[in-house]
Tab-separated table of C-alpha atoms in Angstrom:
chain	number	residue	atom	x	y	z
A	1	MET	CA	0.921	-7.912	-3.140
A	2	LYS	CA	-0.676	-4.728	-4.535
A	3	LEU	CA	-3.869	-3.181	-3.299
A	4	VAL	CA	-5.856	-0.548	-5.141
A	5	ARG	CA	-8.915	1.564	-5.280
A	6	PHE	CA	-10.565	1.672	-8.466
A	7	ASP	CA	-13.559	2.851	-10.652
A	8	GLY	CA	-14.630	5.264	-8.022
A	9	TRP	CA	-15.033	3.415	-4.820
A	10	ARG	CA	-14.078	-0.272	-5.257
A	11	VAL	CA	-11.265	-1.785	-3.372
A	12	GLY	CA	-9.112	-4.558	-5.041
A	13	ALA	CA	-5.919	-6.304	-5.441
A	14	THR	CA	-3.802	-6.600	-8.616
A	15	ASP	CA	-1.085	-8.880	-9.977
A	16	GLY	CA	-0.200	-6.226	-12.527
A	17	VAL	CA	-2.551	-7.619	-15.196
A	18	LYS	CA	-5.940	-7.828	-13.697
A	19	ILE	CA	-7.765	-6.447	-10.623
A	20	VAL	CA	-9.864	-8.741	-8.431
A	21	ASP	CA	-12.582	-6.991	-6.451
A	22	LEU	CA	-12.291	-7.098	-2.676
A	23	SER	CA	-15.056	-4.592	-1.860
A	24	ALA	CA	-17.306	-7.343	-0.248
A	25	LEU	CA	-14.379	-8.326	2.015
A	26	CYS	CA	-13.917	-4.825	3.523
A	27	GLY	CA	-17.543	-3.627	3.321
A	28	ALA	CA	-16.810	-1.002	0.572
A	29	SER	CA	-19.826	0.518	-1.072
A	30	GLU	CA	-20.562	3.575	-3.253
A	31	ALA	CA	-22.573	4.896	-0.353
A	32	ASP	CA	-19.786	4.755	2.093
A	33	TRP	CA	-19.082	7.958	4.127
A	34	PRO	CA	-16.358	8.329	5.143
A	35	PRO	CA	-14.768	6.189	2.549
A	36	VAL	CA	-12.532	4.060	4.974
A	37	ALA	CA	-13.015	0.502	3.441
A	38	MET	CA	-9.233	0.394	2.584
A	39	ASN	CA	-8.401	1.328	6.151
A	40	ARG	CA	-10.460	-1.679	7.324
A	41	LEU	CA	-8.754	-3.878	4.772
A	42	ILE	CA	-5.352	-2.693	6.013
A	43	ARG	CA	-6.368	-3.291	9.600
A	44	ASP	CA	-7.651	-6.907	8.751
A	45	PHE	CA	-5.135	-7.630	6.205
A	46	ASP	CA	-3.313	-10.560	8.171
A	47	THR	CA	-6.530	-12.327	8.494
A	48	LEU	CA	-7.873	-11.761	5.075
A	49	ARG	CA	-4.618	-12.445	3.019
A	50	PRO	CA	-5.186	-16.224	2.335
A	51	ARG	CA	-8.673	-15.326	0.852
A	52	ILE	CA	-7.174	-12.330	-1.114
A	53	ALA	CA	-4.373	-14.697	-2.583
A	54	ALA	CA	-7.070	-17.338	-3.475
A	55	LEU	CA	-9.076	-14.674	-5.281
A	56	LEU	CA	-6.146	-13.371	-7.134
A	57	ALA	CA	-5.193	-16.946	-8.095
A	58	GLY	CA	-8.787	-18.006	-9.053
A	59	GLU	CA	-10.770	-15.068	-10.251
A	60	VAL	CA	-10.917	-13.608	-13.915
A	61	GLY	CA	-11.207	-10.029	-12.468
A	62	VAL	CA	-11.072	-7.080	-14.690
A	63	PRO	CA	-8.160	-5.708	-16.738
A	64	LEU	CA	-5.797	-3.296	-14.915
A	65	ALA	CA	-5.150	-1.494	-18.052
A	66	GLY	CA	-8.920	-0.560	-18.331
A	67	ALA	CA	-9.535	0.561	-14.713
A	68	ARG	CA	-9.506	3.999	-13.450
A	69	LEU	CA	-7.204	3.824	-10.364
A	70	GLU	CA	-8.060	6.150	-7.249
A	71	THR	CA	-5.892	7.298	-4.533
A	72	PRO	CA	-5.396	4.104	-2.517
A	73	VAL	CA	-6.276	5.686	0.936
A	74	PRO	CA	-8.686	8.596	0.623
A	75	TRP	CA	-9.467	9.037	4.256
A	76	PRO	CA	-6.442	8.649	6.525
A	77	ASN	CA	-6.546	9.416	10.148
A	78	LYS	CA	-3.470	11.574	9.419
A	79	LEU	CA	-1.393	12.628	6.390
A	80	VAL	CA	2.128	13.157	7.842
A	81	ALA	CA	4.909	14.864	6.131
A	82	PHE	CA	8.651	15.490	6.962
A	83	PRO	CA	10.159	18.753	5.680
A	84	VAL	CA	13.811	19.041	4.439
A	85	ASN	CA	14.638	15.438	4.884
A	86	TYR	CA	17.450	15.212	2.286
A	87	HIS	CA	20.785	17.119	2.740
A	88	ASP	CA	21.040	18.016	-0.954
A	89	HIS	CA	17.483	19.422	-0.745
A	90	ALA	CA	18.545	21.426	2.245
A	91	ARG	CA	21.496	22.810	0.497
A	92	GLU	CA	19.456	23.816	-2.560
A	93	MET	CA	16.683	25.598	-0.430
A	94	ALA	CA	19.453	27.120	1.802
A	95	SER	CA	17.436	25.791	4.796
A	96	THR	CA	18.567	24.944	8.234
A	97	GLY	CA	14.988	23.628	9.326
A	98	LEU	CA	15.855	19.965	8.876
A	99	ALA	CA	13.439	17.162	9.465
A	100	ASN	CA	15.478	16.225	12.838
A	101	ILE	CA	15.133	19.715	14.042
A	102	GLN	CA	11.592	20.767	12.921
A	103	GLY	CA	9.882	17.386	13.334
A	104	PHE	CA	6.707	16.554	11.119
A	105	PHE	CA	3.704	18.487	9.879
A	106	LEU	CA	0.397	17.597	8.546
A	107	LYS	CA	-1.129	18.208	5.149
A	108	ALA	CA	-4.946	18.400	4.647
A	109	ASN	CA	-6.375	14.939	3.781
A	110	SER	CA	-8.456	16.623	0.977
A	111	SER	CA	-5.312	17.391	-0.908
A	112	LEU	CA	-5.093	13.600	-1.822
A	113	CYS	CA	-5.944	12.500	-5.322
A	114	GLY	CA	-4.969	9.469	-7.415
A	115	PRO	CA	-2.831	8.498	-10.481
A	116	HIS	CA	-5.590	9.219	-12.933
A	117	ASP	CA	-6.241	12.737	-11.466
A	118	ALA	CA	-4.766	15.879	-12.698
A	119	ILE	CA	-2.811	18.347	-10.421
A	120	GLU	CA	-4.872	21.604	-10.471
A	121	LEU	CA	-2.701	24.536	-10.236
A	122	PRO	CA	-4.411	27.293	-8.173
A	123	ASP	CA	-4.788	30.881	-9.622
A	124	LEU	CA	-1.810	32.535	-7.875
A	125	PRO	CA	-0.108	34.983	-9.941
A	126	GLY	CA	3.501	35.849	-9.066
A	127	ARG	CA	3.920	32.439	-7.269
A	128	GLN	CA	5.786	29.216	-8.488
A	129	ILE	CA	4.205	25.790	-7.654
A	130	HIS	CA	6.748	23.204	-7.436
A	131	HIS	CA	6.926	19.220	-7.626
A	132	GLU	CA	8.416	17.216	-4.860
A	133	CYS	CA	9.153	13.563	-5.396
A	134	GLU	CA	8.585	11.485	-2.432
A	135	ILE	CA	8.089	7.771	-1.300
A	136	GLY	CA	4.819	7.546	0.559
A	137	LEU	CA	4.339	4.939	3.447
A	138	ILE	CA	1.170	3.425	4.754
A	139	ILE	CA	0.825	2.487	8.372
A	140	GLY	CA	-0.669	-0.917	9.117
A	141	LYS	CA	-1.127	-1.240	12.853
A	142	THR	CA	-2.180	1.066	15.650
A	143	GLY	CA	0.672	2.247	17.869
A	144	ARG	CA	1.977	4.949	20.108
A	145	GLU	CA	5.595	5.451	21.352
A	146	ILE	CA	6.875	2.944	18.722
A	147	PRO	CA	10.653	2.627	19.106
A	148	PRO	CA	12.800	2.681	16.000
A	149	GLU	CA	13.593	-0.959	16.282
A	150	LYS	CA	10.010	-2.067	16.007
A	151	ALA	CA	8.777	0.553	13.653
A	152	LEU	CA	8.981	-1.447	10.382
A	153	ASP	CA	6.515	-3.777	12.108
A	154	HIS	CA	4.020	-1.135	11.769
A	155	VAL	CA	4.450	-0.358	8.078
A	156	PHE	CA	1.840	-1.948	5.841
A	157	GLY	CA	3.309	-0.791	2.480
A	158	TYR	CA	4.669	1.700	0.106
A	159	CYS	CA	3.549	3.958	-2.601
A	160	CYS	CA	4.474	6.764	-4.936
A	161	LEU	CA	3.776	10.280	-3.676
A	162	LEU	CA	3.973	13.709	-5.049
A	163	ASP	CA	4.103	16.665	-2.571
A	164	ILE	CA	2.930	19.758	-4.609
A	165	THR	CA	4.004	23.004	-3.111
A	166	VAL	CA	3.383	26.700	-3.475
A	167	ARG	CA	6.585	28.357	-2.868
A	168	GLY	CA	6.829	31.068	-0.136
A	169	LYS	CA	7.333	31.770	3.512
A	170	GLU	CA	3.856	31.161	4.549
A	171	GLU	CA	2.686	28.353	6.677
A	172	ARG	CA	3.635	24.925	4.979
A	173	VAL	CA	0.376	23.422	5.767
A	174	MET	CA	-1.541	25.952	3.768
A	175	ARG	CA	1.050	25.971	0.870
A	176	LYS	CA	0.734	22.208	0.565
A	177	SER	CA	-2.822	21.523	1.131
A	178	TYR	CA	-4.506	22.696	-2.003
A	179	GLU	CA	-6.889	19.907	-3.418
A	180	THR	CA	-4.767	17.843	-5.795
A	181	PHE	CA	-1.499	18.695	-4.162
A	182	THR	CA	-0.896	15.012	-2.964
A	183	PRO	CA	-1.302	12.541	-5.733
A	184	VAL	CA	-0.621	9.097	-4.322
A	185	GLY	CA	-0.585	5.789	-6.205
A	186	PRO	CA	-0.766	3.857	-8.398
A	187	TRP	CA	-1.240	1.168	-5.658
A	188	ILE	CA	0.010	0.138	-2.271
A	189	VAL	CA	2.821	-2.469	-2.512
A	190	THR	CA	2.804	-4.371	0.799
A	191	ALA	CA	5.892	-4.219	2.997
A	192	ASP	CA	6.982	-7.808	2.448
A	193	GLU	CA	7.774	-6.997	-1.146
A	194	ILE	CA	10.320	-4.275	-0.243
A	195	ALA	CA	13.570	-6.077	0.899
A	196	ASP	CA	15.270	-2.808	2.223
A	197	PRO	CA	13.236	0.372	2.568
A	198	GLY	CA	16.541	2.136	3.623
A	199	ASN	CA	17.723	1.466	-0.125
A	200	LEU	CA	14.927	2.443	-2.317
A	201	ASP	CA	15.612	4.441	-5.399
A	202	MET	CA	13.165	7.243	-6.642
A	203	ARG	CA	12.955	9.327	-9.703
A	204	LEU	CA	10.862	12.202	-11.094
A	205	TRP	CA	10.571	13.640	-14.692
A	206	VAL	CA	8.628	16.680	-15.920
A	207	ASN	CA	7.754	15.722	-19.355
A	208	ASP	CA	10.959	14.085	-20.524
A	209	GLU	CA	13.285	15.994	-18.360
A	210	LEU	CA	14.662	14.002	-15.256
A	211	ARG	CA	14.620	16.456	-12.477
A	212	GLN	CA	15.065	14.483	-9.339
A	213	SER	CA	16.901	11.200	-8.492
A	214	ALA	CA	17.696	9.932	-4.868
A	215	ASN	CA	17.824	6.984	-2.624
A	216	THR	CA	16.334	6.556	0.810
A	217	ARG	CA	19.764	5.754	2.204
A	218	ASP	CA	20.254	9.631	1.957
A	219	LEU	CA	17.500	10.365	4.322
A	220	ILE	CA	18.236	12.665	7.263
A	221	VAL	CA	15.578	10.961	9.473
A	222	ASP	CA	15.189	7.484	8.152
A	223	ILE	CA	11.770	5.584	7.925
A	224	PRO	CA	12.005	3.943	11.332
A	225	ASN	CA	12.949	7.192	13.121
A	226	MET	CA	10.075	9.073	11.185
A	227	ILE	CA	7.653	6.440	12.815
A	228	ALA	CA	9.179	6.874	16.271
A	229	ILE	CA	9.146	10.773	16.214
A	230	THR	CA	5.549	10.934	14.983
A	231	SER	CA	4.233	8.193	17.452
A	232	SER	CA	5.917	10.025	20.299
A	233	ALA	CA	3.427	12.697	19.894
A	234	THR	CA	0.193	11.096	18.324
A	235	THR	CA	-1.089	7.462	18.112
A	236	LEU	CA	-0.735	6.172	14.553
A	237	HIS	CA	-3.689	4.090	12.946
A	238	PRO	CA	-4.056	1.853	9.786
A	239	GLY	CA	-4.189	3.790	6.807
A	240	ASP	CA	-2.112	6.815	8.048
A	241	ILE	CA	0.167	8.127	5.231
A	242	PHE	CA	3.657	9.342	5.530
A	243	ALA	CA	5.178	11.777	3.022
A	244	THR	CA	9.007	10.953	3.767
A	245	GLY	CA	10.529	13.866	2.169
A	246	THR	CA	12.014	15.082	-1.157
A	247	PRO	CA	15.593	15.160	-2.367
A	248	ALA	CA	17.026	18.048	-4.559
A	249	GLY	CA	15.894	19.095	-7.846
A	250	VAL	CA	12.537	20.694	-7.042
A	251	GLY	CA	11.262	23.064	-9.740
A	252	PRO	CA	8.156	24.624	-11.071
A	253	ILE	CA	5.465	22.958	-12.938
A	254	VAL	CA	3.021	24.728	-15.420
A	255	ASP	CA	-0.167	24.006	-17.255
A	256	GLY	CA	0.338	21.232	-19.772
A	257	ASP	CA	3.206	19.475	-17.957
A	258	VAL	CA	3.082	15.799	-17.236
A	259	VAL	CA	4.871	14.817	-13.987
A	260	THR	CA	6.119	11.194	-13.748
A	261	ILE	CA	7.320	9.594	-10.604
A	262	GLU	CA	8.908	6.228	-10.147
A	263	VAL	CA	9.985	4.277	-7.040
A	264	GLY	CA	12.106	1.313	-7.459
A	265	GLY	CA	10.026	-1.912	-6.495
A	266	VAL	CA	6.999	0.001	-5.837
A	267	GLY	CA	5.595	1.389	-9.175
A	268	ARG	CA	5.370	4.485	-11.542
A	269	MET	CA	2.542	6.894	-12.422
A	270	SER	CA	2.236	10.015	-14.621
A	271	VAL	CA	-0.089	12.699	-13.810
A	272	PRO	CA	-1.066	15.861	-15.923
A	273	VAL	CA	-0.849	19.493	-14.720
A	274	VAL	CA	-3.662	21.895	-15.639
A	275	GLN	CA	-4.195	25.602	-14.722
A	276	GLY	CA	-7.210	26.122	-12.511
A	277	ARG	CA	-9.240	29.167	-11.740
A	278	ARG	CA	-9.738	28.716	-8.081
A	279	GLY	CA	-7.540	29.247	-5.021
A	280	HIS	CA	-6.704	33.081	-5.153
A	281	ASN	CA	-6.692	34.464	-1.712
A	282	VAL	CA	-5.069	37.417	0.366
A	283	VAL	CA	-2.324	35.158	1.999
A	284	PHE	CA	-0.738	34.518	-1.382
A	285	ALA	CA	-1.440	37.899	-2.989
A	286	LYS	CA	2.102	39.108	-2.727
A	287	PRO	CA	4.621	37.920	-5.450
A	288	TYR	CA	7.488	35.786	-4.157
A	289	ASP	CA	10.917	35.715	-5.508
A	290	PHE	CA	11.993	32.100	-5.167
A	291	GLN	CA	15.624	32.739	-6.050
A	292	LYS	CA	16.176	35.552	-3.514
A	293	MET	CA	14.222	33.985	-0.669
A	294	PRO	CA	14.046	30.201	-0.850
A	295	VAL	CA	12.127	28.062	1.562
């Protein structure tokens, strides 16, 4: 099953042709603050699933093609990210700070945006801003100290995720937390539709150029162990998002580009890149030579 947020605030399910509105089932409304209706739907999904399936089978709904899709979970308790989690990416970045050594970090939730939003590049002369192709996973059950062998029981679903990054040696959290720096979508595919999350293909194009291609079997820290590591330190909650790491092939994006990501069995989305006028600050005032000092 595929769950979406659409047309501003509504929550729905799609069969790939239409969307049926589930807003009433999870208490979504335009006045919601914070917007956590999808979190509630994820929490209660096992109970609500028969009703959702009946609505998908019986309701006319609205055409998927005409809907504006939003980021599926705009208000997670945590947006967790794992750095340098593919060996080929470690080699291209000349990095020894692998995910199994460094652990996870957190991105600002306000960096989240959806498949119909543009990536807004901050005004940072002398800096490259790079794409990173990733698979996003959504937590479905509360848990702490989750062992690897039970970790997949806590996964609600999967989505496409882009981790946009200002290159430099400054703190990762700041370099990756500009608004629009985490496009997620186009929907959440429930975990039961993914036969083996340890064998998922993903690809990324900038315009028509294929830049990244990998499979989750090449992860340094696999999905079960990412969940185990994170939950050893913090309680996971329904709607928490994991950015699972990027493979080799990262590179710059500029105004006018279109970035397309595809995850096998999950979906595909294309987002435009626009140059913004905001974001300049003293931290990034000094130019950075990516070729001499990769990170």
